[in-house]
Short mmCIF file of C-alpha atoms in Angstrom, two decimals:
data_model
loop_
_atom_site.label_atom_id
_atom_site.label_comp_id
_atom_site.label_asym_id
_atom_site.label_seq_id
_atom_site.Cartn_x
_atom_site.Cartn_y
_atom_site.Cartn_z
CA MET A 1 0.10 0.02 0.06
CA THR A 2 1.36 3.49 -0.88
CA THR A 3 0.70 6.41 1.35
CA GLN A 4 0.33 9.74 -0.47
CA THR A 5 1.08 12.85 1.51
CA LEU A 6 -0.97 15.94 0.48
CA THR A 7 1.13 19.09 0.26
CA PHE A 8 -0.09 22.56 -0.44
CA ALA A 9 1.95 25.48 -1.77
CA ALA A 10 1.19 29.06 -1.55
CA ALA A 11 0.30 31.04 -4.59
CA ARG A 12 -0.44 34.71 -5.18
CA SER A 13 -3.25 35.78 -7.59
CA ARG A 14 -3.26 38.93 -9.46
CA ALA A 15 -5.52 41.91 -8.63
CA HIS A 16 -8.34 42.38 -11.24
CA GLY A 17 -10.37 45.43 -11.23
CA PRO A 18 -11.75 46.20 -7.84
CA THR A 19 -10.46 42.92 -6.34
CA THR A 20 -7.25 42.59 -4.48
CA ALA A 21 -4.50 39.96 -4.93
CA LEU A 22 -5.17 36.99 -2.76
CA TRP A 23 -2.97 34.04 -1.41
CA HIS A 24 -4.33 30.78 -2.52
CA ALA A 25 -3.58 27.10 -1.89
CA VAL A 26 -2.25 24.77 -4.70
CA GLU A 27 -2.20 21.12 -4.35
CA VAL A 28 1.17 19.93 -5.12
CA HIS A 29 1.68 16.42 -6.73
CA ARG A 30 5.43 16.76 -7.28
CA ALA A 31 8.49 17.78 -5.36
CA PRO A 32 8.42 21.34 -4.03
CA ALA A 33 11.79 21.73 -5.67
CA ASP A 34 10.18 21.28 -9.06
CA LEU A 35 7.89 24.33 -8.70
CA ASP A 36 9.16 27.05 -11.21
CA GLY A 37 6.99 29.89 -10.13
CA ALA A 38 4.49 29.34 -13.09
CA CYS A 39 0.76 29.77 -12.70
CA GLU A 40 -0.98 26.68 -11.28
CA LEU A 41 -4.71 25.86 -10.83
CA THR A 42 -5.46 26.55 -7.17
CA VAL A 43 -7.86 24.62 -4.80
CA CYS A 44 -10.64 27.13 -5.42
CA GLY A 45 -10.18 27.06 -9.36
CA THR A 46 -8.25 30.29 -9.71
CA LEU A 47 -5.04 30.61 -11.63
CA ALA A 48 -2.25 31.91 -9.36
CA ARG A 49 1.66 32.07 -9.49
CA VAL A 50 3.25 29.70 -7.02
CA THR A 51 5.87 31.17 -4.79
CA THR A 52 8.51 29.23 -2.91
CA GLU A 53 9.16 32.16 -0.49
CA ALA A 54 5.72 31.76 1.38
CA HIS A 55 4.31 28.58 2.87
CA TRP A 56 0.69 27.48 3.08
CA PRO A 57 -1.08 28.33 5.22
CA VAL A 58 -0.29 32.05 4.83
CA SER A 59 -1.58 34.25 7.76
CA GLY A 60 -3.15 37.56 6.97
CA VAL A 61 -6.35 39.08 5.76
CA ASP A 62 -5.70 38.64 2.06
CA VAL A 63 -6.23 34.91 2.02
CA CYS A 64 -8.73 33.09 -0.19
CA SER A 65 -11.48 31.69 2.24
CA ALA A 66 -12.37 28.80 -0.11
CA CYS A 67 -8.81 27.63 -0.27
CA THR A 68 -8.51 27.92 3.48
CA ALA A 69 -11.61 25.82 4.15
CA ALA A 70 -10.61 23.19 1.58
CA SER A 71 -7.00 22.67 2.77
#
């Protein structure tokens, strides 16, 4: 039996119109070292750029509530 560890990475979305940029969770199925800062599909369905400087969960008021609840 194989055990799979679920890992989340932090990703920052872009601000669009009246919305602000938010931190999102990205479910990672590969080594964190393989993340290259490209845009990834987040837990809530948004495209956001993964960052290796921040770790999920990110604290603050600019965090996606859907990603927080799902992770």
